[in-house]
Coordinates of C-alpha atoms in Angstrom, one line a residue:
S234 CA 0.0 0.0 0.0
A235 CA 1.1 3.6 -0.5
P236 CA 2.5 5.5 2.4
S237 CA 0.3 7.8 4.5
P238 CA 0.2 11.3 3.0
S239 CA 0.6 12.8 6.5
V240 CA 4.3 11.9 6.7
P241 CA 7.1 12.6 4.2
V242 CA 7.1 9.8 1.6
T243 CA 10.3 8.1 0.8
Y244 CA 9.6 6.4 -2.6
T245 CA 10.8 9.5 -4.5
S246 CA 14.2 7.9 -4.5
G247 CA 12.7 5.2 -6.7
L248 CA 14.6 2.1 -7.7
S249 CA 18.0 2.4 -9.2
Q250 CA 18.2 1.1 -12.7
P251 CA 20.6 -1.7 -11.7
T252 CA 18.0 -2.8 -9.1
M253 CA 15.3 -2.7 -11.7
R254 CA 17.3 -4.9 -14.0
S255 CA 18.0 -7.4 -11.2
V256 CA 14.3 -7.9 -10.4
P257 CA 13.3 -11.4 -11.6
P258 CA 10.7 -11.7 -14.4
A259 CA 7.0 -12.1 -13.7
P260 CA 5.3 -12.9 -11.4
S261 CA 7.5 -10.6 -9.4
I262 CA 6.1 -7.0 -9.2
S263 CA 7.9 -3.7 -8.7
T264 CA 5.9 -1.3 -6.6
T265 CA 8.0 1.8 -7.0
P266 CA 8.9 3.9 -10.0
S267 CA 12.5 4.3 -11.0
G268 CA 14.5 7.1 -9.4
A269 CA 14.3 9.0 -12.7
A270 CA 10.6 8.7 -13.0
A271 CA 10.1 9.5 -9.3
R272 CA 11.2 13.1 -9.9
L273 CA 7.6 13.8 -11.0
E274 CA 6.7 13.4 -7.3
G275 CA 9.8 14.9 -5.8
S276 CA 9.9 18.1 -7.8
K277 CA 6.8 20.1 -8.9
A278 CA 9.1 22.3 -11.1
F279 CA 10.4 19.2 -12.9
A280 CA 6.9 17.9 -13.3
R281 CA 5.8 21.2 -14.9
E282 CA 8.8 21.2 -17.3
F283 CA 8.1 17.6 -18.2
A284 CA 4.4 18.4 -18.9
A285 CA 5.4 21.3 -21.2
R286 CA 7.8 19.1 -23.1
H287 CA 5.1 16.6 -23.9
A288 CA 2.1 18.8 -24.6
I289 CA 0.3 18.0 -21.3
P290 CA -1.7 21.2 -20.8
G291 CA -1.2 23.2 -17.6
P292 CA -1.5 26.7 -16.0
V293 CA 0.9 29.6 -16.4
V294 CA 3.7 28.9 -13.9
R295 CA 7.0 30.4 -12.8
T296 CA 9.6 29.1 -10.3
F297 CA 11.5 31.3 -7.8
R298 CA 14.3 31.0 -5.2
E299 CA 14.1 34.6 -3.9
V300 CA 11.3 36.8 -2.6
E301 CA 11.8 40.0 -4.7
P302 CA 11.7 38.3 -8.1
A303 CA 8.6 36.4 -7.1
L304 CA 6.8 39.6 -6.0
A305 CA 7.9 41.4 -9.2
W306 CA 6.4 38.6 -11.3
L307 CA 3.3 38.7 -9.2
D308 CA 2.8 42.4 -10.1
E309 CA 3.3 41.6 -13.8
F310 CA 1.0 38.6 -13.9
N311 CA -1.7 40.4 -11.9
K312 CA -4.0 37.3 -11.6
P313 CA -4.8 35.0 -8.6
V314 CA -2.1 32.4 -8.0
V315 CA -1.4 29.3 -6.0
V316 CA 1.9 29.1 -4.0
K317 CA 3.6 25.7 -4.0
A318 CA 6.7 24.4 -2.4
D319 CA 8.7 22.6 -5.1
G320 CA 9.6 19.6 -2.9
L321 CA 7.7 17.1 -0.8
A322 CA 5.9 18.6 2.2
A323 CA 3.6 15.8 3.4
G324 CA 0.7 17.1 1.5
K325 CA 0.9 20.6 3.1
G326 CA 3.1 22.5 0.7
V327 CA 0.4 24.2 -1.3
I328 CA -1.2 27.5 -0.2
V329 CA -4.3 28.9 -2.0
P330 CA -4.3 32.6 -1.1
E331 CA -7.5 34.5 -1.0
S332 CA -5.8 38.0 -1.3
R333 CA -2.6 39.7 -2.4
V334 CA -1.6 40.0 1.2
D335 CA -2.1 36.2 1.7
T336 CA 0.0 35.5 -1.4
E337 CA 2.9 37.7 -0.1
R338 CA 2.7 36.0 3.3
A339 CA 3.0 32.6 1.7
I340 CA 6.0 33.6 -0.4
F341 CA 7.7 35.1 2.6
A342 CA 6.9 32.0 4.7
F343 CA 8.5 29.6 2.1
L344 CA 11.5 31.7 0.9
A345 CA 12.4 34.0 3.8
E346 CA 11.2 32.1 6.9
H347 CA 11.9 28.6 5.4
S348 CA 8.6 27.2 6.9
M349 CA 8.9 24.1 4.7
G350 CA 12.6 23.6 5.0
E351 CA 14.4 22.2 2.0
A352 CA 11.0 21.5 0.3
G353 CA 10.3 25.2 0.1
E354 CA 13.7 26.4 -1.1
V355 CA 12.2 26.7 -4.5
I356 CA 8.6 27.7 -5.0
L357 CA 6.1 27.7 -7.9
L358 CA 3.7 30.5 -8.5
E359 CA 0.9 29.0 -10.6
Q360 CA -2.2 30.5 -12.2
R361 CA -5.1 29.7 -9.9
L362 CA -7.5 27.2 -11.6
V363 CA -11.1 26.8 -10.4
G364 CA -13.1 23.6 -11.0
E365 CA -14.2 20.2 -9.7
E366 CA -11.3 17.8 -9.2
V367 CA -11.5 14.3 -10.6
S368 CA -8.8 11.6 -10.5
L369 CA -8.2 8.9 -13.1
F370 CA -6.2 5.8 -12.4
G371 CA -4.4 3.4 -14.6
I372 CA -1.8 0.7 -14.4
S373 CA 1.3 0.9 -16.6
D374 CA 4.5 -1.1 -17.1
G375 CA 6.2 1.8 -18.7
V376 CA 4.6 1.3 -22.1
T377 CA 1.1 -0.3 -21.8
L378 CA -1.6 1.8 -20.1
V379 CA -4.7 0.1 -18.5
P380 CA -7.2 2.7 -17.2
L381 CA -8.9 2.1 -13.9
I382 CA -11.7 3.7 -12.0
S383 CA -12.2 7.5 -11.5
A384 CA -12.2 9.1 -8.0
Q385 CA -12.5 12.5 -6.3
D386 CA -10.5 13.5 -3.3
H387 CA -10.5 16.4 -0.9
K388 CA -7.5 18.4 0.3
R389 CA -8.6 21.5 2.1
V390 CA -9.4 21.3 5.8
G391 CA -12.6 23.5 6.0
E392 CA -16.2 23.0 5.0
G393 CA -17.0 24.2 1.5
N394 CA -13.4 23.6 0.2
T395 CA -11.8 26.3 2.4
G396 CA -8.8 26.6 4.6
L397 CA -5.3 25.2 4.4
S398 CA -4.3 22.1 2.4
T399 CA -3.9 18.8 4.3
G400 CA -2.4 15.5 3.4
G401 CA -5.8 14.3 2.2
M402 CA -9.3 14.4 3.6
G403 CA -10.9 11.3 2.0
A404 CA -12.2 10.3 -1.4
F405 CA -15.1 8.6 -3.2
A406 CA -15.3 6.6 -6.4
P407 CA -16.4 6.4 -9.1
V408 CA -17.3 9.9 -10.0
P409 CA -20.9 10.0 -11.4
R410 CA -20.3 13.0 -13.7
V411 CA -17.4 11.4 -15.6
T412 CA -18.8 9.7 -18.6
P413 CA -16.9 6.9 -20.4
E414 CA -16.3 9.2 -23.3
L415 CA -14.9 12.0 -21.1
E416 CA -12.8 9.5 -19.2
A417 CA -11.3 8.2 -22.4
E418 CA -10.6 11.7 -23.7
L419 CA -8.8 12.8 -20.4
T420 CA -6.9 9.5 -20.2
E421 CA -5.4 10.2 -23.6
I422 CA -4.6 13.9 -22.8
F423 CA -2.9 13.2 -19.4
L424 CA -2.1 9.6 -18.7
R425 CA -1.2 8.5 -22.2
R426 CA 1.0 11.5 -22.8
A427 CA 2.7 11.0 -19.4
V428 CA 3.5 7.4 -20.1
D429 CA 4.8 8.1 -23.6
G430 CA 6.8 11.1 -22.4
M431 CA 8.5 9.2 -19.7
A432 CA 9.3 6.4 -22.1
A433 CA 10.8 8.9 -24.6
E434 CA 13.0 10.3 -21.8
Q435 CA 14.0 6.7 -20.7
R436 CA 12.4 7.2 -17.3
C437 CA 10.7 4.0 -16.1
I438 CA 7.2 5.0 -14.9
E439 CA 6.2 1.8 -13.1
G440 CA 4.6 3.9 -10.4
V441 CA 1.7 6.3 -9.9
D442 CA 1.5 9.5 -11.8
E443 CA -1.0 12.3 -11.0
F444 CA -2.2 15.2 -13.0
G445 CA -5.0 17.7 -12.3
A446 CA -6.8 20.3 -14.4
D447 CA -9.3 23.1 -14.4
P448 CA -12.5 23.5 -16.6
G449 CA -10.2 24.1 -19.5
Q450 CA -8.5 20.7 -19.0
R451 CA -5.2 22.1 -17.8
A452 CA -3.1 20.0 -15.4
F453 CA -2.8 21.5 -11.9
D454 CA -1.1 18.6 -10.0
D455 CA 1.2 15.8 -10.8
G456 CA 3.4 13.2 -9.1
V457 CA 4.5 9.6 -8.8
V458 CA 3.6 7.2 -6.0
A459 CA 4.1 3.5 -5.4
G460 CA 1.8 0.8 -6.7
G461 CA 2.3 0.6 -10.5
A462 CA -0.6 2.9 -11.3
L463 CA -1.2 6.3 -13.0
R464 CA -3.4 8.9 -11.4
T465 CA -4.7 12.1 -13.0
G466 CA -7.0 14.8 -11.7
F467 CA -9.0 17.3 -13.7
A468 CA -12.1 19.4 -13.7
P469 CA -14.0 18.8 -17.0
P470 CA -15.4 21.8 -18.8
T471 CA -18.9 20.2 -18.9
F472 CA -19.3 20.3 -15.1
G473 CA -20.8 23.8 -15.0

């Protein structure tokens, strides 16, 4: 089973390629991605760059290591953003500010006060996307993709999707509003492109990959976890 989201996960180191080659043939099963593929989970900046390279749609995003350049870009962008720690933060490295003041506080907390330690040494400022999250799952051996059931999870601590992000607040499956046609379309847009992209970059993706998107079908989250499955989240434009 996958580690609890409430504690820092360790599978981002993945399996070294020599270890992968030494694993006996079926029926033995590897339950972690390779170290190269695990960067999708360990670095949000890397995941964004990977998505851009392989035409996986996403929001406007910039990465920063210092406060002043982040604030300058915020003035230039002049739209609501989400502030994310680049590294692993036990599910608590994302701040969804409700005002400019809250945004600046989050930037200072990560980059000046080091509230997330090494995980927050680099931050991402991302265009804020609004929509209903849905997750798709699939199993992959690095080439073949077998879609599984859809689900919807909840991250924010307060009623009505308010408050700080947590390590996870539960989920339900399947999602009634996801039609077979929509599921097939989103699987191709996110999961298929992720598997093909990792194969093209020679990164074994025998793990879980996650993507999320807004009503315009842009990815807002991504990562890799143990279990040999792929996960993608999105908010379809037909949800209203």
